[in-house]
Short mmCIF file of C-alpha atoms in Angstrom, two decimals:
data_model
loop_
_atom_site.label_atom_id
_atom_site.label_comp_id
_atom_site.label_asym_id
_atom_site.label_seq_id
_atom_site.Cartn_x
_atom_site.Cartn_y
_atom_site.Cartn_z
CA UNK A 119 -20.21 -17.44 -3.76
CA UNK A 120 -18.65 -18.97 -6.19
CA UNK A 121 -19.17 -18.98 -10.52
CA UNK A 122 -19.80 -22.07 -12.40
CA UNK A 123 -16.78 -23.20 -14.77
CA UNK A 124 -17.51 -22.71 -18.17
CA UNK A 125 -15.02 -25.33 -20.66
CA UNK A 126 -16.23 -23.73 -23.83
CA UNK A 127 -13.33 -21.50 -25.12
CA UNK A 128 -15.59 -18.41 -26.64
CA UNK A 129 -12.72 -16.51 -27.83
CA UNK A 130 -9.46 -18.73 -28.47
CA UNK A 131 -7.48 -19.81 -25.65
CA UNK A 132 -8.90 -20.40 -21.77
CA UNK A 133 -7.37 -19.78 -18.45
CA UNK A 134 -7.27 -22.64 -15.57
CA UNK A 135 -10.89 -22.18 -14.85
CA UNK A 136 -12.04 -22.05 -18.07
CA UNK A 137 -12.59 -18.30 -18.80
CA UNK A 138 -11.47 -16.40 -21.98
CA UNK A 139 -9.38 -13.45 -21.76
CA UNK A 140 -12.64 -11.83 -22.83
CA UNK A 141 -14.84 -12.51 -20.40
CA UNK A 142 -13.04 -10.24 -18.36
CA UNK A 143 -13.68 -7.33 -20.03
CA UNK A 144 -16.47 -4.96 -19.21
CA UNK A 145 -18.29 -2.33 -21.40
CA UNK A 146 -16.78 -0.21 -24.39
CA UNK A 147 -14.64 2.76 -22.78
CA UNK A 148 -16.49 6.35 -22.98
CA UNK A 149 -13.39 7.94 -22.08
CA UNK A 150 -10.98 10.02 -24.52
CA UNK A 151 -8.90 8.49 -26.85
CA UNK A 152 -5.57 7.73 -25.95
CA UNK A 153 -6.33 7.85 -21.76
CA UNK A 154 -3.80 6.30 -19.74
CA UNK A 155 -6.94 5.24 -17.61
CA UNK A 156 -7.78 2.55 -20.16
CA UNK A 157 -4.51 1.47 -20.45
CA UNK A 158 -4.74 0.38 -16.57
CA UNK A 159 -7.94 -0.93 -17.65
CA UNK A 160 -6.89 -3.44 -19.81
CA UNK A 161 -3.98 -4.47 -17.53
CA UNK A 162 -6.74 -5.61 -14.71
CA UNK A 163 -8.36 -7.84 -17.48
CA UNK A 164 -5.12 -9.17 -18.46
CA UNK A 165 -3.75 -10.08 -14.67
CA UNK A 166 -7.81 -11.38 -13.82
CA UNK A 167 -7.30 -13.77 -16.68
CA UNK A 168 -3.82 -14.48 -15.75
CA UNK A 169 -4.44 -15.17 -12.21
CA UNK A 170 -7.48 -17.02 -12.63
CA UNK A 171 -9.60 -14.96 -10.59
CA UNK A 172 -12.80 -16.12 -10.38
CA UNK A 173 -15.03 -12.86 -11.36
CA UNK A 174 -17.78 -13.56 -8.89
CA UNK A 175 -15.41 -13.52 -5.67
CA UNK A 176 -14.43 -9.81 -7.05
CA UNK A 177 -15.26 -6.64 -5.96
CA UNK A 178 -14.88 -3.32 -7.76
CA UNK A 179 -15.57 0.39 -6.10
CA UNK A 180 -15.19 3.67 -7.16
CA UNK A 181 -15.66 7.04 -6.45
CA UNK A 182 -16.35 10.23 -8.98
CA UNK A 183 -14.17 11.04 -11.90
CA UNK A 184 -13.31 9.81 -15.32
CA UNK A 185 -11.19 7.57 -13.30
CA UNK A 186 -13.95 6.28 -11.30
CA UNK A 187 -15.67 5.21 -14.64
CA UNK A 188 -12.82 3.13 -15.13
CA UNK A 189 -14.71 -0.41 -13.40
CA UNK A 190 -17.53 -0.03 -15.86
CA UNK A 191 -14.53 -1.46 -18.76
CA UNK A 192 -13.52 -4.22 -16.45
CA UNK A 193 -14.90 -7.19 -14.93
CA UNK A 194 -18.28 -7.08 -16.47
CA UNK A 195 -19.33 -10.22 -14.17
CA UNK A 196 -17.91 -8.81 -10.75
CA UNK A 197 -20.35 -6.78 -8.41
CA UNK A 198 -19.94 -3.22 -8.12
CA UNK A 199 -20.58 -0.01 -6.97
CA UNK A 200 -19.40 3.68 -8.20
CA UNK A 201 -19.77 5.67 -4.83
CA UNK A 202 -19.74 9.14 -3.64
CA UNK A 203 -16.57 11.57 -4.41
CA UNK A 204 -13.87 11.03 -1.95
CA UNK A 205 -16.52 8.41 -0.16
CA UNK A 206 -15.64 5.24 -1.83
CA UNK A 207 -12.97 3.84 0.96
CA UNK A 208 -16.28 4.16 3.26
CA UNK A 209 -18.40 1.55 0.72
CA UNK A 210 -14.93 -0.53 0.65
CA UNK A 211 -14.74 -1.28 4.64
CA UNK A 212 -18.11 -1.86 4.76
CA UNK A 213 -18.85 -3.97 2.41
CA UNK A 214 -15.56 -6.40 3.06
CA UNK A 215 -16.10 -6.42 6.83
CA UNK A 216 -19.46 -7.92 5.26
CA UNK A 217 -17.78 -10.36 3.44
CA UNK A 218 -14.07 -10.43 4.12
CA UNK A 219 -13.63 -13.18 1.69
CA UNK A 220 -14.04 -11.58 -1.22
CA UNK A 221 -11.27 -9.46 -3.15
CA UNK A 222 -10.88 -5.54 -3.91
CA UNK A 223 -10.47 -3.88 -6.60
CA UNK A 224 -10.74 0.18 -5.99
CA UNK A 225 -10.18 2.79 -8.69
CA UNK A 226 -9.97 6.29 -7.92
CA UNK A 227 -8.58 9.69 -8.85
CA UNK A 228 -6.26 12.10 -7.53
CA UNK A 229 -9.30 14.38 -6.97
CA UNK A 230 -11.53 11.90 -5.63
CA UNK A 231 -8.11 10.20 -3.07
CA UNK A 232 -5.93 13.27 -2.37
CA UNK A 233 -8.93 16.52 -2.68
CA UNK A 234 -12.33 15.50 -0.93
CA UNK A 235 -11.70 12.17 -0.35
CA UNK A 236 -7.66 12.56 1.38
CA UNK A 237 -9.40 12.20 4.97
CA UNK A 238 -10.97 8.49 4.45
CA UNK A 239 -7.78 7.70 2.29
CA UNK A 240 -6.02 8.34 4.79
CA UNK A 241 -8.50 6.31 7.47
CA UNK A 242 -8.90 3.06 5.22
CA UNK A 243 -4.82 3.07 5.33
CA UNK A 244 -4.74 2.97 8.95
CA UNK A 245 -7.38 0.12 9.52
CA UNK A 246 -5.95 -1.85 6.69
CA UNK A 247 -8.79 -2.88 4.63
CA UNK A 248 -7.85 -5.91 2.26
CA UNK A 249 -8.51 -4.18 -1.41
CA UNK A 250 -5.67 -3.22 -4.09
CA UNK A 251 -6.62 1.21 -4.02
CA UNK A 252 -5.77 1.77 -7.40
CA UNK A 253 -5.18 5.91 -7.68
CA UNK A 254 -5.13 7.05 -11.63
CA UNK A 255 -3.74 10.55 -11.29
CA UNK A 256 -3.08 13.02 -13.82
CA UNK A 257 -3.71 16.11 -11.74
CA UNK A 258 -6.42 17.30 -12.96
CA UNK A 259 -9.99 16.94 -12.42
CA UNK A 260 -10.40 16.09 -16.25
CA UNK A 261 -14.53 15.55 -16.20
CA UNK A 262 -14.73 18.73 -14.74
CA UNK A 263 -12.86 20.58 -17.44
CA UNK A 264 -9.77 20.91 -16.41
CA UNK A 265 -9.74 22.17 -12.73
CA UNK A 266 -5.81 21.82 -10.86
CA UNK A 267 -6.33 18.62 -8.47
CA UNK A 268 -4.51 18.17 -5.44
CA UNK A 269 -1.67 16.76 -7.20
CA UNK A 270 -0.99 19.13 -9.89
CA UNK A 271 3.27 20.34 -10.16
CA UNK A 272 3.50 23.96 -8.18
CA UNK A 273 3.72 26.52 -10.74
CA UNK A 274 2.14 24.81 -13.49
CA UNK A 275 -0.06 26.56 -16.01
CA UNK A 276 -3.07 25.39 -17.59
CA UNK A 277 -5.10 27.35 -20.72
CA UNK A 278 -8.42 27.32 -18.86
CA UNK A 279 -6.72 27.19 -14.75
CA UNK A 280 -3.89 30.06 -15.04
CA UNK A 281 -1.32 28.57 -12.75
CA UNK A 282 -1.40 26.29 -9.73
CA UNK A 283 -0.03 28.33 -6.21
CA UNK A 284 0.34 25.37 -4.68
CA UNK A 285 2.85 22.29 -3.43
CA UNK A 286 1.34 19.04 -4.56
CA UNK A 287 0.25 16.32 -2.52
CA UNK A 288 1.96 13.29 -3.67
CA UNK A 289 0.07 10.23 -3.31
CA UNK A 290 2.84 7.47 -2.06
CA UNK A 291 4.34 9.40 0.75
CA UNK A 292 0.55 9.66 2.57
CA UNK A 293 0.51 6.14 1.89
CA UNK A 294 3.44 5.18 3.82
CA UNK A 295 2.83 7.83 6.43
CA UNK A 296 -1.05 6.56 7.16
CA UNK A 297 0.97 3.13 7.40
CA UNK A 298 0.32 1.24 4.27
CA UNK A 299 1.96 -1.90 3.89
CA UNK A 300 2.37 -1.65 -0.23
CA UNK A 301 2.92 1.16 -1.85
CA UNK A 302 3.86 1.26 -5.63
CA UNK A 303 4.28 3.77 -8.22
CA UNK A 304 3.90 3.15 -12.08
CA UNK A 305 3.06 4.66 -15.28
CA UNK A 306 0.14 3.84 -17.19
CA UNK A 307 2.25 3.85 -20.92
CA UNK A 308 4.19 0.83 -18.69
CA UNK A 309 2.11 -2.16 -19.23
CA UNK A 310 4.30 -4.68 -18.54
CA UNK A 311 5.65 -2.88 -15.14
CA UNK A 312 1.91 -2.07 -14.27
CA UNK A 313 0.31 -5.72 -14.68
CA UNK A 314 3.38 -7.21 -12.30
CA UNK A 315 2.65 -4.70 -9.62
CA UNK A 316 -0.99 -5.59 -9.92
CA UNK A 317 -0.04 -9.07 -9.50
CA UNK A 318 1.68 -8.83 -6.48
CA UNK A 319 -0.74 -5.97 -4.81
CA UNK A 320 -3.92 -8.79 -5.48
CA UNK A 321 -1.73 -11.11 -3.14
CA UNK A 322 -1.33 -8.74 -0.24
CA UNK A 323 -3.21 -9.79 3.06
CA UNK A 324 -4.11 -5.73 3.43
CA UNK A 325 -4.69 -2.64 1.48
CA UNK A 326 -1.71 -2.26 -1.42
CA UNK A 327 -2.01 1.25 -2.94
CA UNK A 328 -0.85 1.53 -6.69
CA UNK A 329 -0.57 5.63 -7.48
CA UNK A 330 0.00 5.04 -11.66
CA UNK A 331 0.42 8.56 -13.51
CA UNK A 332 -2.01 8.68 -16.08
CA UNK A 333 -1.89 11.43 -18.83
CA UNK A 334 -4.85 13.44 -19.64
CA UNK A 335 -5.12 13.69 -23.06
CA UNK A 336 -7.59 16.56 -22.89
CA UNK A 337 -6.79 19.02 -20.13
CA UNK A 338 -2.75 17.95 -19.19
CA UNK A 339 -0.37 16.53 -21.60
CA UNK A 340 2.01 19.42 -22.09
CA UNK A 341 5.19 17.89 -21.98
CA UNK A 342 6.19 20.06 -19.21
CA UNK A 343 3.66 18.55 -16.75
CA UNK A 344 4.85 15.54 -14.23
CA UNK A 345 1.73 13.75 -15.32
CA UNK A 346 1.82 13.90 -19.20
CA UNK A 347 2.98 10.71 -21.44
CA UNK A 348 6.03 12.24 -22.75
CA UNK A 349 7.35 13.81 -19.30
CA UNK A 350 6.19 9.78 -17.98
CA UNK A 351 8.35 8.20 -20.78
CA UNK A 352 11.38 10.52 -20.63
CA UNK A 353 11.60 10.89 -16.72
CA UNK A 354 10.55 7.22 -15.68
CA UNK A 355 13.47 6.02 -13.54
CA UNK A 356 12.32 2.10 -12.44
CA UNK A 357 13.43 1.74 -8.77
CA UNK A 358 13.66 -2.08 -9.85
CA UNK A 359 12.72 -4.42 -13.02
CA UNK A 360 9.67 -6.66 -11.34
CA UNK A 361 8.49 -10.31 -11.57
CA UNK A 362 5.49 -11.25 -9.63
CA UNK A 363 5.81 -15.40 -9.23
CA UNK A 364 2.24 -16.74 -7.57
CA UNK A 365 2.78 -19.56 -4.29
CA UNK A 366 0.83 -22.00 -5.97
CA UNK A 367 2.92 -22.40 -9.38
CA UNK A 368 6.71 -22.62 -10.81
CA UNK A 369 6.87 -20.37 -13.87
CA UNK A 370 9.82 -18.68 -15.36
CA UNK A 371 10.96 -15.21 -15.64
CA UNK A 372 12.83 -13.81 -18.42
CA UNK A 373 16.48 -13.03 -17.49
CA UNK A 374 17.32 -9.47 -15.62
CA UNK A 375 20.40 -7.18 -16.25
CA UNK A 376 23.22 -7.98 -13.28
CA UNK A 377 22.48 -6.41 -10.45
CA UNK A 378 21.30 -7.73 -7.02
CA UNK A 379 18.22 -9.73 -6.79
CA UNK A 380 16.09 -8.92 -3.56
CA UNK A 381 12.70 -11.57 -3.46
CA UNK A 382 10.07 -10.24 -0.79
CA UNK A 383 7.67 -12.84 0.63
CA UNK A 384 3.99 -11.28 0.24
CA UNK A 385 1.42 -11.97 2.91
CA UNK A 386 -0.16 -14.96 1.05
CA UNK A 387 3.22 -16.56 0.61
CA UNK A 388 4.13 -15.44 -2.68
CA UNK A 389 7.08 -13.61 -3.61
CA UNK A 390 7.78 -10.49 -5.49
CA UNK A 391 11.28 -10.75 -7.57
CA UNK A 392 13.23 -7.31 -6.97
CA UNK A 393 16.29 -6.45 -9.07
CA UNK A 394 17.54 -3.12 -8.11
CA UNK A 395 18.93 -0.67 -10.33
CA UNK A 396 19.30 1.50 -7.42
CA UNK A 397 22.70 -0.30 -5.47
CA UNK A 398 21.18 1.40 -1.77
CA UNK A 399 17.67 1.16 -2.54
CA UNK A 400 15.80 -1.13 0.16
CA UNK A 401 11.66 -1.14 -0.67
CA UNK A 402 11.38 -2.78 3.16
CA UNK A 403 13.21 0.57 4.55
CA UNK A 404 10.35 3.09 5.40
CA UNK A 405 12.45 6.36 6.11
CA UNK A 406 14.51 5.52 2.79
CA UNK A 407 11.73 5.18 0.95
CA UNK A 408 10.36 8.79 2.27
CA UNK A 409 13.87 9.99 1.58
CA UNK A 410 14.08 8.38 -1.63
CA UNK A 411 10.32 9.84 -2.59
CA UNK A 412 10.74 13.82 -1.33
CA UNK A 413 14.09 13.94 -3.13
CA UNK A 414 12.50 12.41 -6.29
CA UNK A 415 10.18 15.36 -6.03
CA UNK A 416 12.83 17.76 -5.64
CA UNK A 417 14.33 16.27 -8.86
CA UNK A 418 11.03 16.07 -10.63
CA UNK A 419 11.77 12.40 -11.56
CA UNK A 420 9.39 9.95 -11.86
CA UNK A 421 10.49 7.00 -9.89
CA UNK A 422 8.36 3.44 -10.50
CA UNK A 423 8.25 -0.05 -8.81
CA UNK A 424 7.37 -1.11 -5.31
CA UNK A 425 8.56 2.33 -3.25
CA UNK A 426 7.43 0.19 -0.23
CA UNK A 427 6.58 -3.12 1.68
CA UNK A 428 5.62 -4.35 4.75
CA UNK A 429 3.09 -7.72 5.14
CA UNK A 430 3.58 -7.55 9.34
CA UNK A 431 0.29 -5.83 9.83
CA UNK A 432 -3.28 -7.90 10.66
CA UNK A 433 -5.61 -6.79 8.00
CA UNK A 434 -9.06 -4.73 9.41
CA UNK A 435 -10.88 -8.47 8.99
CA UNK A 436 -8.45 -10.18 11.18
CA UNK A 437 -7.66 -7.49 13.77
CA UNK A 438 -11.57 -7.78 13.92
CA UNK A 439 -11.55 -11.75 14.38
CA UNK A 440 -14.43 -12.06 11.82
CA UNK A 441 -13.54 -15.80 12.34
CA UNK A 442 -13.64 -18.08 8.87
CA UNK A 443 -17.32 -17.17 7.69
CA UNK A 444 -18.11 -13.82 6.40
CA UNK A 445 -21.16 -11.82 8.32
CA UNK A 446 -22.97 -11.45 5.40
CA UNK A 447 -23.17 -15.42 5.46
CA UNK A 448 -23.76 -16.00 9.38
CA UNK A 449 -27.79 -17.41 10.22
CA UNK A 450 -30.25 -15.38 12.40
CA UNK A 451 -29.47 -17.24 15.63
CA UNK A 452 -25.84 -15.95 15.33
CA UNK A 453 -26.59 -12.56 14.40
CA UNK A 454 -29.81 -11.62 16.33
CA UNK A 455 -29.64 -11.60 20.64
CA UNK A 456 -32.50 -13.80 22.34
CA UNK A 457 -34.60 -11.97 25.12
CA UNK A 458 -31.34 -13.17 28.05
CA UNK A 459 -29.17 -11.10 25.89
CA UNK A 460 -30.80 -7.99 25.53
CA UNK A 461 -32.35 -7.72 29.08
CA UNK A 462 -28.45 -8.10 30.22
CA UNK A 463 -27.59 -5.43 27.98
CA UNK A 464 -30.03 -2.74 29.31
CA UNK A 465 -28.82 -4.10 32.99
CA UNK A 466 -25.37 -3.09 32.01
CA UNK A 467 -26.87 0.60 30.88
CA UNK A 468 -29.17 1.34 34.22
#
């Protein structure tokens, strides 16, 4: 399915296929003031209008959570669906092995990914389902009132929680361990860093999980907490500075500091732009980037860029061979067995 071009520029300037920056925006947000949730909102309408992506050949899923209201601000002319909590990877495979043509975008929370949903995270890493699994975690359940997610720092204290017992789950490490072939870690008060990451996870050939910290303005932004804005701003340490440069165009990227430049070919044929701040740090080295995660927790530092990368794997749709056309597209003669066909198949089960 495709949309029909539009040429009439309804607010100012118009991307390649004729789309305003605007028509990529979705309802007014309902969410508190200040949420680092909208922030990542208005990143995805940024890098849509950037990329020209074509809002019809778009897909958008969520769970439960005031993340998971997040698609309702973006997109507005993309299908959708806001699923069950912790069932929205489900609703993701089966609606792209449907049509494995279309794009992904999934928004969840570290409740909904890491709580009640960790078990089909954890599944819809292994089969590789082409969709960028956006996680926006502030470790909390914030439309809940407050409630310690899975996330949450052990030892932390909350007014209406008391304190938090527990280690936290952290979101990048069951990525790579569930074998995830992108893994990236941002902060929402980083536009710049987040919109490049998007970039590049929209041109991966599988499923490219982005875990971006985003402060809860309501239940946990004490500047103690690993997942409050000033904690994000004063303990950020960039693995990398990012460029995201698409196959299809030459543009030009403003000038890094010196340092090595590492470029990774995506799975599409584009290239991600690596400079490393880090002199050791490899993002294609899996038990380095483990290592270079679990002592980042020990440190309580907040580490950001691509953590990891690996475009070898078939995604779900072509381990499948779903062939060029999508199911949802195929006729009846394709898709329903004649009389032969059945009466062999209840031969086979006698």
């Amino acid at each position: 399915m495709t949309m029909t071009d539009t040429t009439t520029p309804r607010a100012g300037r118009v991307n390649a296929i004729g789309l305003a920056q605007t028509d990529y925006k979705g309802l007014p947000s309902t969410l508190c003031q200040g949420c680092g949730h909208n922030s990542i909102a208005n990143q995805i309408v940024q890098v849509a209008y950037e990329l020209n992506v074509r809002p019809a050949e778009m897909l958008k899923l969520s769970g439960i959570g005031c993340s998971s209201k997040s698609p309702a601000y973006f997109l507005g002319q993309s299908f959708g669906f806001n699923g069950l909590h912790g069932r929205m990877p489900s609703l993701a495979t089966g609606a792209l092995m449907g049509n494995h043509t279309m794009r992904a975008i999934a928004v969840s929370g570290d409740g909904d990914s890491a709580s009640i949903g960790l078990g089909q995270f954890k599944h819809v890493l292994r089969r590789n389902v082409r969709m960028v699994y956006i996680v926006e975690n502030n470790g909390v359940y914030g439309l809940t009132k407050g409630q310690f997610s899975a996330t949450a720092d052990e030892g932390q204290e909350l007014k209406y929680a008391g304190t938090n017992e527990f280690p936290p789950i952290d979101i990048c490490m069951e990525a790579i361990l569930a074998g995830c072939g992108f893994v990236a870690r941002s902060f929402s008060g980083d536009a710049q860093q987040v919109r490049e990451l998007m970039k590049a996870a929209l041109s991966h050939g599988g499923t490219a999980v982005l875990d971006i910290i985003s402060p809860c303005v309501a239940f946990n932004n004490a500047d103690t907490s690993t997942k409050s804005y000033h904690y994000g701003k004063e303990h950020e340490i960039p693995l990398h500075g990012i460029g995201f440069v698409p196959s299809e165009e030459e543009i030009e990227i403003e000038a890094y500091d010196p340092g090595e430049l590492r470029v990774v070919e995506m799975h599409d044929g584009s290239w991600v732009k690596l400079r490393k701040l880090e002199a050791d740090y490899d993002p294609t080295d899996r038990m380095g980037a483990m290592h270079r995660l679990q002592w980042a927790q020990e440190n309580q530092e907040l580490i950001t860029g691509l953590v990891y990368y690996d475009g070898s794997r078939p995604s779900l749709a072509e381990s499948s061979r779903l062939g060029d056309t999508p199911l949802n597209a195929l006729d009846e003669s394709r898709v329903r067995p004649g009389r032969e066909a059945l009466a062999g198949l209840m031969d086979g089960l006698m």
